[in-house]
Coordinates of C-alpha atoms and ligand atoms in Angstrom, one line a residue:
X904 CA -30.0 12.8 11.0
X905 CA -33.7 12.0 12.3
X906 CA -33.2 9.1 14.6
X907 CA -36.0 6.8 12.5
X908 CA -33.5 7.0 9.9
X909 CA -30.6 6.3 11.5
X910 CA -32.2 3.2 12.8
X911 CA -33.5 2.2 9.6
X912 CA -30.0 2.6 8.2
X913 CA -28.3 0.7 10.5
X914 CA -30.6 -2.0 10.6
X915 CA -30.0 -2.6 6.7
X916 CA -26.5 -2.2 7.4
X917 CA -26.7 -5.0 10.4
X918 CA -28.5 -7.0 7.5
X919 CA -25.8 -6.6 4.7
X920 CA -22.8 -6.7 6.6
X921 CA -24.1 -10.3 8.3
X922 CA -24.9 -11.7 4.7
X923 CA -21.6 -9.7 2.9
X924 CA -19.6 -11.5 5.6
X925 CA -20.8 -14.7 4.9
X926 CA -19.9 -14.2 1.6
X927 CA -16.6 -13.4 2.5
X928 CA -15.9 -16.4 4.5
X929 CA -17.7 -18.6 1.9
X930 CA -20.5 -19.8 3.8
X931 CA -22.9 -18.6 1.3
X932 CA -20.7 -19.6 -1.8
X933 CA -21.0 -18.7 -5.5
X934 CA -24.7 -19.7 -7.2
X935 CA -26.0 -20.2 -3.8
X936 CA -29.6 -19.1 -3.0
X937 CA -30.7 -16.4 -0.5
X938 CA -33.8 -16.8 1.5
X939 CA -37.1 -14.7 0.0
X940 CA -37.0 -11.2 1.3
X941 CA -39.8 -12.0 3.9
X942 CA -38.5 -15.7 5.1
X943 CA -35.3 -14.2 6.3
X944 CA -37.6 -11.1 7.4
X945 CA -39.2 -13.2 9.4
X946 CA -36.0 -15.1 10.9
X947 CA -34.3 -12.0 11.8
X948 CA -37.5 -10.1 13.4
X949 CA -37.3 -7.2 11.1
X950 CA -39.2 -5.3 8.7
X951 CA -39.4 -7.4 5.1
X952 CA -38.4 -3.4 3.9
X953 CA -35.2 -3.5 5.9
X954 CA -34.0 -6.8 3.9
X955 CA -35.3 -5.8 0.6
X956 CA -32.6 -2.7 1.1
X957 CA -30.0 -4.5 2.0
X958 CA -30.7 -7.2 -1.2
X959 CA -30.8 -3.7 -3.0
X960 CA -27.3 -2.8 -1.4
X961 CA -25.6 -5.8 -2.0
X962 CA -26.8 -6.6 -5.6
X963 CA -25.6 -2.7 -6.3
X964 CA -22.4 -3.9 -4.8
X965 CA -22.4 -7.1 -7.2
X966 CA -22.1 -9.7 -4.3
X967 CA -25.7 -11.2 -5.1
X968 CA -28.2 -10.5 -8.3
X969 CA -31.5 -9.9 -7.3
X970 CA -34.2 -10.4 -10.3
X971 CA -37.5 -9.4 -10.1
X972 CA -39.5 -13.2 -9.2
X973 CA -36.9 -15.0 -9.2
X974 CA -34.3 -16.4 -6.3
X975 CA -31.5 -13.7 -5.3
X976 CA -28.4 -15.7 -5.7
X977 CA -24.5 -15.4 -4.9
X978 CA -23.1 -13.6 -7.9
X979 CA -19.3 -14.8 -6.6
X980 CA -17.0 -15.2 -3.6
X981 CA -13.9 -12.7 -2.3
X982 CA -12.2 -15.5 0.1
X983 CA -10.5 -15.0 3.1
X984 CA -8.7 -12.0 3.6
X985 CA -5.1 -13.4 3.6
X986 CA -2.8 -12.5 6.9
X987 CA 0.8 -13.1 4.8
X988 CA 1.6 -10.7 2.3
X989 CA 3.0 -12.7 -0.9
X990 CA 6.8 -11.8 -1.4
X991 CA 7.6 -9.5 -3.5
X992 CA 8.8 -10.1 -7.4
X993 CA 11.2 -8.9 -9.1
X994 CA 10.9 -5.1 -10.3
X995 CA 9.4 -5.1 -13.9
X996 CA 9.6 -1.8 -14.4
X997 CA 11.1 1.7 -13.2
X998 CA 9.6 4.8 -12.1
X999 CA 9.8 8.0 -13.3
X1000 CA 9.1 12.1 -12.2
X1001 CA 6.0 14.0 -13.7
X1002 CA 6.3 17.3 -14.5
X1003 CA 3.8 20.3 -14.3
X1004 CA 2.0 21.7 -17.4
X1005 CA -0.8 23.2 -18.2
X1006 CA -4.4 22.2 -18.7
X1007 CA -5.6 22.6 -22.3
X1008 CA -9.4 22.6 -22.1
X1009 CA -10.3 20.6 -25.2
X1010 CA -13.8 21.5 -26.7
X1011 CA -15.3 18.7 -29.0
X1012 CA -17.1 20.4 -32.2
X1013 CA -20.4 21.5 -32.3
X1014 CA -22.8 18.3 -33.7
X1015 CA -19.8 15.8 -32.5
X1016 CA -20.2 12.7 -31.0
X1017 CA -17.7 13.3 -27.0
X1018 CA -16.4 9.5 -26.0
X1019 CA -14.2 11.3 -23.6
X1020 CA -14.3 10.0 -20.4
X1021 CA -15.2 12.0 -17.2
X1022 CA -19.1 12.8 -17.2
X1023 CA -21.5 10.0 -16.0
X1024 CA -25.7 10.1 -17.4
X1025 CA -26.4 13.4 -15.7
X1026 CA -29.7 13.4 -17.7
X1027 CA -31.1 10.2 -15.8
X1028 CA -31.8 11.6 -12.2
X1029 CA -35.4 12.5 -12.7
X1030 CA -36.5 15.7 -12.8
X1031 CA -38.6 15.7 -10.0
X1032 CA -35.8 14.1 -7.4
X1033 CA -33.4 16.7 -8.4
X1034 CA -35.7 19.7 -7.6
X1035 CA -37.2 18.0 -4.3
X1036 CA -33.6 17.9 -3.6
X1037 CA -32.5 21.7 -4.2
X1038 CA -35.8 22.9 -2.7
X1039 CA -34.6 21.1 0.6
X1040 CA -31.4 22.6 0.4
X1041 CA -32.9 25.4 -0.3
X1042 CA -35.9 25.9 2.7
X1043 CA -32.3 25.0 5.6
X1044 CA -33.0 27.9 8.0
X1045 CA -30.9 31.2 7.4
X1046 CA -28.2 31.1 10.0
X1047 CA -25.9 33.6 10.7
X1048 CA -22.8 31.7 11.4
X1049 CA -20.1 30.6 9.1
X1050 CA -20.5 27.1 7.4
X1051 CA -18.1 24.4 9.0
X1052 CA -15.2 24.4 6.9
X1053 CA -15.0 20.4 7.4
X1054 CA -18.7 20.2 5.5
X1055 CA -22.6 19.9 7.0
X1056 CA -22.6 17.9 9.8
X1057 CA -26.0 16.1 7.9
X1058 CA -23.3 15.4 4.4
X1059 CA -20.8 14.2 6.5
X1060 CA -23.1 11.8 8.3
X1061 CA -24.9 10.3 5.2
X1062 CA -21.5 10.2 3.8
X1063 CA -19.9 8.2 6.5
X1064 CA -23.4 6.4 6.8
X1065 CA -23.7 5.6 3.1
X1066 CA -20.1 4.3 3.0
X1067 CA -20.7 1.9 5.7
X1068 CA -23.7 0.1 3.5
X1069 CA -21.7 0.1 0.3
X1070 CA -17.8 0.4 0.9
X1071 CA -17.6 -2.0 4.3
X1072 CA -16.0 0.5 6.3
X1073 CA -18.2 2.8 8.2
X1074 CA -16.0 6.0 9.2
X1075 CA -17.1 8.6 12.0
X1076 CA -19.0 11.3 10.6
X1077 CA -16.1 13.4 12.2
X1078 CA -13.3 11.7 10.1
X1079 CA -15.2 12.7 6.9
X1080 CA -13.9 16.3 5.4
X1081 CA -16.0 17.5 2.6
X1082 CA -14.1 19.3 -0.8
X1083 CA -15.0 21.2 -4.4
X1084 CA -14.2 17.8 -6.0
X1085 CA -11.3 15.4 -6.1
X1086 CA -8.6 17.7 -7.3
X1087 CA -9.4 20.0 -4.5
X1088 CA -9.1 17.3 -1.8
X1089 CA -5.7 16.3 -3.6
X1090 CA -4.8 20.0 -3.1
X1091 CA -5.6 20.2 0.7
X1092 CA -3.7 16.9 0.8
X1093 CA -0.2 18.2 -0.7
X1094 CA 0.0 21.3 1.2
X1095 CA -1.0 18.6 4.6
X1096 CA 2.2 16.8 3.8
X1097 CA 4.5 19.7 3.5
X1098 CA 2.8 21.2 6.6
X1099 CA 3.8 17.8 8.2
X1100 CA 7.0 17.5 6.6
X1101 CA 8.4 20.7 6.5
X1102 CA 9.0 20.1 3.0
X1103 CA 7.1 19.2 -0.4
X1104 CA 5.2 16.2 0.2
X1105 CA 6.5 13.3 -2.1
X1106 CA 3.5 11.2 -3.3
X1107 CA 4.2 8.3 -6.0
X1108 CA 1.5 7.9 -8.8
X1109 CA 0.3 5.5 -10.8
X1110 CA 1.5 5.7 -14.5
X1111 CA -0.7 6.2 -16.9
X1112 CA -3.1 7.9 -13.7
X1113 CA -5.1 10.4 -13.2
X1114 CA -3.7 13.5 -15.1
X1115 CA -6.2 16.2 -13.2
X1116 CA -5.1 14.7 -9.9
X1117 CA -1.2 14.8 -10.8
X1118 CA -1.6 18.1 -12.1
X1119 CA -3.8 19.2 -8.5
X1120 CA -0.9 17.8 -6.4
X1121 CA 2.3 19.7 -8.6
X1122 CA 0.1 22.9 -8.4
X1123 CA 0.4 22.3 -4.9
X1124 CA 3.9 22.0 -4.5
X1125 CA 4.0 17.8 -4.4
X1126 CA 6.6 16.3 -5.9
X1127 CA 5.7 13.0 -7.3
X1128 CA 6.7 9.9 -8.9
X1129 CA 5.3 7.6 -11.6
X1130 CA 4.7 4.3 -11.0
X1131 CA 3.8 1.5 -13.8
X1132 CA 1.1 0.2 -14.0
X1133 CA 1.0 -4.1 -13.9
X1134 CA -1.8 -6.2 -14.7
X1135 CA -2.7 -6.4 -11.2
X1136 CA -2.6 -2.2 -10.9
X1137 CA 0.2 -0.1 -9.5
X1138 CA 4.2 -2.2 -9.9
X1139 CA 4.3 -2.5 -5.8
X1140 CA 8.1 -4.0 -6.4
X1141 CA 8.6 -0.7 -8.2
X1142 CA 6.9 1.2 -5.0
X1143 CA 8.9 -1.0 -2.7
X1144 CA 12.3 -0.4 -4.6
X1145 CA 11.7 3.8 -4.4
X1146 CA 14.4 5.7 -3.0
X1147 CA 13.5 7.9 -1.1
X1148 CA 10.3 6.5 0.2
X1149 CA 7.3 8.7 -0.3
X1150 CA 4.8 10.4 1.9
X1151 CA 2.3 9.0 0.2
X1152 CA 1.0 6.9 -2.2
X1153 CA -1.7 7.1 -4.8
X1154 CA -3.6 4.3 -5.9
X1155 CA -7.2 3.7 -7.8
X1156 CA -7.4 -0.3 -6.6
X1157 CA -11.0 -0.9 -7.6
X1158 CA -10.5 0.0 -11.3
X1159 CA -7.6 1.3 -11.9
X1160 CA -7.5 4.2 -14.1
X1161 CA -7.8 4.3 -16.6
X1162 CA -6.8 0.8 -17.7
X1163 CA -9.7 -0.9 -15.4
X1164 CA -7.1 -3.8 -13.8
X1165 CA -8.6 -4.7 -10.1
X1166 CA -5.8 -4.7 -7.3
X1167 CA -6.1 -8.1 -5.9
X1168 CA -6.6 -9.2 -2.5
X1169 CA -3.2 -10.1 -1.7
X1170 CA -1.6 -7.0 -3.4
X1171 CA -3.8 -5.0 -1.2
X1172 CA -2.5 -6.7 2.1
X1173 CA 0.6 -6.3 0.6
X1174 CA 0.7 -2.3 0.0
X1175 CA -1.3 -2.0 3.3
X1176 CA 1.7 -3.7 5.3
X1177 CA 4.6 -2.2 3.5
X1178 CA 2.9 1.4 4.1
X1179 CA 2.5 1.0 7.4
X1180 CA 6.1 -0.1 8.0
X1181 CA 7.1 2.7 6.5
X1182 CA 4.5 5.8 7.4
X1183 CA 3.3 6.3 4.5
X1184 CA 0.0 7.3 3.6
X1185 CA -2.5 5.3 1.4
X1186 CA -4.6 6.9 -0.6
X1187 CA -7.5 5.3 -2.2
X1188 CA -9.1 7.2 -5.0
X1189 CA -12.4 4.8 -5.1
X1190 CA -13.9 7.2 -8.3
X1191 CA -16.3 4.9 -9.7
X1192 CA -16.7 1.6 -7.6
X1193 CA -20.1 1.8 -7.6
X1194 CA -20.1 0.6 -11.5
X1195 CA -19.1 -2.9 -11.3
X1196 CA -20.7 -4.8 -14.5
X1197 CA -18.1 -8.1 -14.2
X1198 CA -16.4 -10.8 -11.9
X1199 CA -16.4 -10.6 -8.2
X1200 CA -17.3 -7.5 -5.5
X1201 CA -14.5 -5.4 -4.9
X1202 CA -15.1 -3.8 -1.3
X1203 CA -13.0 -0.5 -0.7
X1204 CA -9.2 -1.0 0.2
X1205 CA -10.1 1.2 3.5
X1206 CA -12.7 -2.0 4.5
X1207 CA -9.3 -4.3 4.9
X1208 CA -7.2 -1.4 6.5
X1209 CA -6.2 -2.7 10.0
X1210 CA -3.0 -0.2 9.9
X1211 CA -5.0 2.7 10.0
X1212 CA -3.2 4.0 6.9
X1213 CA -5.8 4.6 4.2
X1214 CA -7.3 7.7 3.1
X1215 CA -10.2 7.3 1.1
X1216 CA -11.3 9.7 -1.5
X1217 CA -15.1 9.6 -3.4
X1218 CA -17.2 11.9 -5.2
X1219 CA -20.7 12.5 -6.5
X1220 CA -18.5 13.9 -9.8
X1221 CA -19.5 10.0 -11.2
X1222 CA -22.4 8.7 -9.5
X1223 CA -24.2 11.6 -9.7
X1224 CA -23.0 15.3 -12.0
X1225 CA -19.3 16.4 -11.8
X1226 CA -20.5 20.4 -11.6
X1227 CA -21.3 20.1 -8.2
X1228 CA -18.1 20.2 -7.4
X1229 CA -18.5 18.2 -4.2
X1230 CA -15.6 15.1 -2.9
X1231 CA -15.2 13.8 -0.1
X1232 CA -11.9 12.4 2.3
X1233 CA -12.2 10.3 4.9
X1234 CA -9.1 11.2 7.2
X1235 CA -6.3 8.3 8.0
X1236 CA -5.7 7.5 11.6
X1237 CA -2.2 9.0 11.6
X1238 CA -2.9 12.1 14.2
X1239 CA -0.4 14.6 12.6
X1240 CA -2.1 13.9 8.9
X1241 CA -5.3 14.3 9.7
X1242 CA -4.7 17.4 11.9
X1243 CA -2.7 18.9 9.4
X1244 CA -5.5 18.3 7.0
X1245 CA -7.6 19.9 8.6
X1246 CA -5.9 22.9 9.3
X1247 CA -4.9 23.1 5.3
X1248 CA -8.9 22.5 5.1
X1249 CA -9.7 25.6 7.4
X1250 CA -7.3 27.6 5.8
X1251 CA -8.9 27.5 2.6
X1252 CA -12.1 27.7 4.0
X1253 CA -15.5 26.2 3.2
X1254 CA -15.7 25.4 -1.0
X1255 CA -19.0 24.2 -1.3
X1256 CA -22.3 25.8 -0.7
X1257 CA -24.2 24.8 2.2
X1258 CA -27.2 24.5 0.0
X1259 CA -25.7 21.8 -2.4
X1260 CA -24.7 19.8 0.7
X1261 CA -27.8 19.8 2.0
X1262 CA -29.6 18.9 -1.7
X1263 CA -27.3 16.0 -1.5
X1264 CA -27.6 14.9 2.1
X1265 CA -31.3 15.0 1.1
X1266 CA -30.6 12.6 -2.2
X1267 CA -28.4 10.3 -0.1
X1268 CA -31.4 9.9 3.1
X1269 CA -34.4 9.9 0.5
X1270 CA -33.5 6.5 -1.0
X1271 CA -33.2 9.6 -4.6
X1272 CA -29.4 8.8 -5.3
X1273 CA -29.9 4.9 -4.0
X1274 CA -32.9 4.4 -6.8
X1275 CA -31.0 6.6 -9.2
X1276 CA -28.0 4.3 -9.1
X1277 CA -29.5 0.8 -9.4
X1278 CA -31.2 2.7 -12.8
X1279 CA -27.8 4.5 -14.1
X1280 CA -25.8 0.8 -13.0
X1281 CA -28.0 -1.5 -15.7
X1282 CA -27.8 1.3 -17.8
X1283 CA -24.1 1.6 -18.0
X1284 CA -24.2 -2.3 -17.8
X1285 CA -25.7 -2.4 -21.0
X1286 CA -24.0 0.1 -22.7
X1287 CA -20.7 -2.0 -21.6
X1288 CA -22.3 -5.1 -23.3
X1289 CA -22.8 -3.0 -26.4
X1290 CA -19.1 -1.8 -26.3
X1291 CA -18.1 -5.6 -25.7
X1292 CA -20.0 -6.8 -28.5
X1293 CA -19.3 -4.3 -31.3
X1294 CA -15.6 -4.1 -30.4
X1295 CA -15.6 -7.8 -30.8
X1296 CA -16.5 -7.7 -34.2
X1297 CA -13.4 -6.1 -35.4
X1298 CA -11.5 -9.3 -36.3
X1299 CA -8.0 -8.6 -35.2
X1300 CA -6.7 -10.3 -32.7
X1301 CA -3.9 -7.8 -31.3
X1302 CA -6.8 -5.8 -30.4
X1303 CA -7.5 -5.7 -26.5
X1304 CA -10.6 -4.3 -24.9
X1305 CA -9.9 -3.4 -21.2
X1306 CA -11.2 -1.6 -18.4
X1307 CA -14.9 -3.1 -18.9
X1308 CA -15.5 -5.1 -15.7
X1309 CA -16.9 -1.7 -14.2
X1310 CA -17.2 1.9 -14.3
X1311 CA -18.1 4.9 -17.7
X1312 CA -15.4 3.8 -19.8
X1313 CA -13.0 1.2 -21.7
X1314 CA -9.9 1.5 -23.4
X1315 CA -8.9 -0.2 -26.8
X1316 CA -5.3 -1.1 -26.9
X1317 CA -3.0 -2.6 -30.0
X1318 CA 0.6 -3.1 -30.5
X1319 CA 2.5 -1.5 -33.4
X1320 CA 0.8 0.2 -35.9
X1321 CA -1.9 2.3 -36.5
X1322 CA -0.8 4.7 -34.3
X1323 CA -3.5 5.9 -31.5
X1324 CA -2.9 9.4 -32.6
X1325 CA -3.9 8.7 -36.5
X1326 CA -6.6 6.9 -35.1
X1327 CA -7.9 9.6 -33.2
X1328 CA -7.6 11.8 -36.1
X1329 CA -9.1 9.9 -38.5
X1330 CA -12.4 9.7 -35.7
X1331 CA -12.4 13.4 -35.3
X1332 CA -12.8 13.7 -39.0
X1333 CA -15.6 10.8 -38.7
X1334 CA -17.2 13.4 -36.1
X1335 CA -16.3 11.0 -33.3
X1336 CA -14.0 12.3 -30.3
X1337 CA -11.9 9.9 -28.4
X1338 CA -9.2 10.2 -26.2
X1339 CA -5.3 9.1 -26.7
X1340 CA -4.0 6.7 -23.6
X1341 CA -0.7 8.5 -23.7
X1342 CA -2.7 11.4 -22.3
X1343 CA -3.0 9.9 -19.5
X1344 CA 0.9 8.8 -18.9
X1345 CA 3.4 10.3 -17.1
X1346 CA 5.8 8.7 -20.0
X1347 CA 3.9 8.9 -22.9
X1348 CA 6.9 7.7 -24.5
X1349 CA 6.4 4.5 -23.0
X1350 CA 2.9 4.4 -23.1
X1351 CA 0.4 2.0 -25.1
X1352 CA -1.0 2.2 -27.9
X1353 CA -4.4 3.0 -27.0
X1354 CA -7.4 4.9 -27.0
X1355 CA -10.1 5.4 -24.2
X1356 CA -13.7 5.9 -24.5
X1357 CA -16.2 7.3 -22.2
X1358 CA -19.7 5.6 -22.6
X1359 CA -22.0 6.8 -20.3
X1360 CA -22.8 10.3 -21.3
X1361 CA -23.8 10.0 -24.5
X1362 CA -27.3 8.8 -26.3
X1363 CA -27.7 5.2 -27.0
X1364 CA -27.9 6.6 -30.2
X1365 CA -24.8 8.4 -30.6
X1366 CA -23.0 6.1 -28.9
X1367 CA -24.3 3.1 -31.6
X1368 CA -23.3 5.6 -34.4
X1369 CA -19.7 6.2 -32.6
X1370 CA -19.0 2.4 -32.5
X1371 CA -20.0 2.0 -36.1
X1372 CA -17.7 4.6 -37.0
X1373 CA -14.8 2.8 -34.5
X1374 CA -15.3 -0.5 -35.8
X1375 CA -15.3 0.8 -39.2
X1376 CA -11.9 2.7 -38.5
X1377 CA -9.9 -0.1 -36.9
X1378 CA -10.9 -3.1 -39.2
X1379 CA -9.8 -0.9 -42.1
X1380 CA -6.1 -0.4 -40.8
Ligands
PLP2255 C1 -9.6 8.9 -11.6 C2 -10.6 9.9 -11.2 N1 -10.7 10.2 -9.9 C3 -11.6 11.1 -9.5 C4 -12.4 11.8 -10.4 C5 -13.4 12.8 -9.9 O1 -12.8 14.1 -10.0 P1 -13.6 15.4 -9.4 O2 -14.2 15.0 -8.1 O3 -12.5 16.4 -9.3 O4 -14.7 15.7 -10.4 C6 -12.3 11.5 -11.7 C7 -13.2 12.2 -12.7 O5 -13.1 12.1 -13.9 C8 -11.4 10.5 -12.2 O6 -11.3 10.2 -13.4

């Protein structure tokens, strides 16, 4: 990275981090004011620019809202990170083994309306961003060397760079490890373990989860375990209580998916200290974080890890168009992991083109993917309101909305009857394709009554007509 930019980068950062801490330790409380961009400017003997980013950061991040003439002001507070981890409750739940089966690609019918989740507003990035980007990538001098299996050296450091001004944790470029996507990172990681175990890696999962990622790790020879899923994300008593005790652990502690609960605080200390008591491996799949349209900032669970034990996993599959096929990891302390990551990483070889890893290094330093963001995030934000406000109109009070404090999607859950999969049906026939929770459950037996929407890809439009036709569909049963 040019050495300007690498100042200018970690002056904003020096700028955020001051204020984000004071929000932290409640100096600056909720509702409180923030100096004008060029008082404080001024004060800290930097450029008014350099504040105005990090204003930009942290209102992306949802600590403060910054409106255009008016004051920027504390949206909330985190609190103290607690040192005790609360004791642990009794299990509520027990876990259970997922199985391998097979994909089914499900194509939604020509003129339908797709609620599925999975695909942010790829048609937002303007045009002329997106080209200046490629043709960047494109003009990289012809080399003729190998690519680094690990990913660019620019990627990794605007990676690790761009993490540090939105996440709290800024990693070493070397600790970041660039992959074709999420399920190919969760790939590497299961043959890592049985490289460092000498058997199948044993990784537990939340249940419902993330079905690709389940089905990545059993390709891979994992063997994992469902966990449930409590109000305050993954059942750690039901973690605690496992027997054996996994390798690893999967979690998705910023919004959970798909049900959207936020790990709190104190369950975060809590799985942080029981996995380092017991060498196992964290890992943080932080897929949409930087959506958050309700409540307070949620910083990564890597930002609180003093063990050492996290491994965090993002993606420009939601921020910015999932066929680029581009994730990244950023490696746990633990020596042996991270080595034997590597070497599974260098095995396989380098997966994505040095060309789109330079387009995207060139979004991430050119302020392209920082400006297309803050447009996507009120966006989405509005589309969430929409959601809100039609679903409130169906007048049944067993009806929950969840999931919409952040992120592309909600879920609708009911008890009892109509079932999810009638209701799915009856859409389909409307033209209107949703998805069933129990996909997403490792016991669909068990699973809730449910159905999950994706509202980001589609028109404003379409996606007015959808909830016309959902409203229509639930109030009638
Ligand atoms: C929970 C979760 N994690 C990660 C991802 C990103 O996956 P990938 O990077 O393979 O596109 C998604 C995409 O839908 C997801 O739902």
């Amino acid at each position: 990275m040019e050495r300007r930019a690498v100042d200018q980068l970690t002056r904003v950062a020096a700028v955020s981090n001051h204020l984000r801490a004071m929000i932290h330790d409640g100096t600056l409380a909720a509702g409180d004011p923030l100096p004008s961009t060029r008082t404080l400017a001024a004060r800290l003997g930097v450029a008014r620019g350099t504040v105005v980013a990090a204003y930009e950061q942290l209102d992306g991040e949802g600590y403060i809202r910054t409106r255009h003439g008016a004051v920027a002001r504390v949206v909330g507070s985190i609190g103290p990170r607690p040192s005790d981890p609360t004791p642990a409750p009794a299990p509520r739940g027990s876990s259970t083994r997922p199985t391998w089966s097979p994909a089914v690609a499900l194509v939604a019918p020509p003129g339908s309306i797709d609620l599925r989740p999975g695909t942010p507003s790829v048609r937002a990035i303007p045009v002329r961003d997106w080209r200046a980007a490629w043709r960047a990538g494109a003009e990289e001098p012809l080399r003729n060397a190998l690519s680094d299996a690990m990913g660019t050296r620019t990627l990794r450091e605007q990676i690790a760079a761009q993490l540090g001004l939105t996440r709290g944790f800024a990693p070493a470029p070397d600790r970041v490890v660039v992959h074709a996507g999420t399920s190919d990172a969760l790939s590497v990681l299961a043959e890592a373990l049985r490289i460092r175990h000498g058997r199948p890696g044993r990784i537990a999962v939340e249940d419902p989860g993330y079905r690709s990622g389940r089905r990545a790790m059993l390709s891979a020879g994992a063997e994992l375990v469902g966990v449930p899923v409590a109000d305050d994300g993954m059942d750690l008593a039901v973690l605690e209580a496992l027997a054996p005790i996994p390798d690893a652990v999967m979690v998705t502690p910023t919004h959970q998916y798909p049900l959207g609960s936020v790990m709190p605080v104190a369950a975060r200390q809590r799985l942080l200290v029981w996995a380092a008591a017991h060498d196992v491996v964290v890992v943080e799949d932080d897929y949409d974080s930087e959506f958050r349209h309700r409540g307070d900032p949620v910083p990564a669970l890597a930002a609180l890890d003093a063990h050492g034990v996290v491994l965090h996993l993002g993606g420009f599959s939601k921020i910015l168009d999932p066929r680029i096929r581009c994730a990244y990891m950023v490696l746990p302390e633990a020596r042996d992991l991270a080595e034997a990551i590597r070497a599974s990483r260098l095995a396989r070889g380098p997966v994505v083109s040095e060309v789109a890893q330079s387009a995207l290094a060139h979004l991430i330093r050119s302020g392209a993917l920082r400006r297309h963001l803050g447009r996507v995030r009120r966006d989405y934000a509005h589309r969430r309101d929409l959601l809100a406000t039609r679903l409130a109109e169906i007048d049944r009070p067993d009806l929950e909305a969840r999931a919409l404090s952040g992120g592309l999607h909600a879920v609708l859950t009911w008890p009892g009857r109509p079932e999810a999969a009638a209701v799915r049906t009856a859409l389909a026939a409307d033209g209107v394709v949703v998805e069933e929770l129990a996909r997403y459950a490792v016991t669909p037996e068990t699973a809730a009554n449910g159905i999950v929407l994706g509202y980001a890809a589609v028109t404003h439009v379409e996606l007015d007509r959808a909830l016309d036709a959902i409203v229509d569909e639930l109030a009638a049963r």
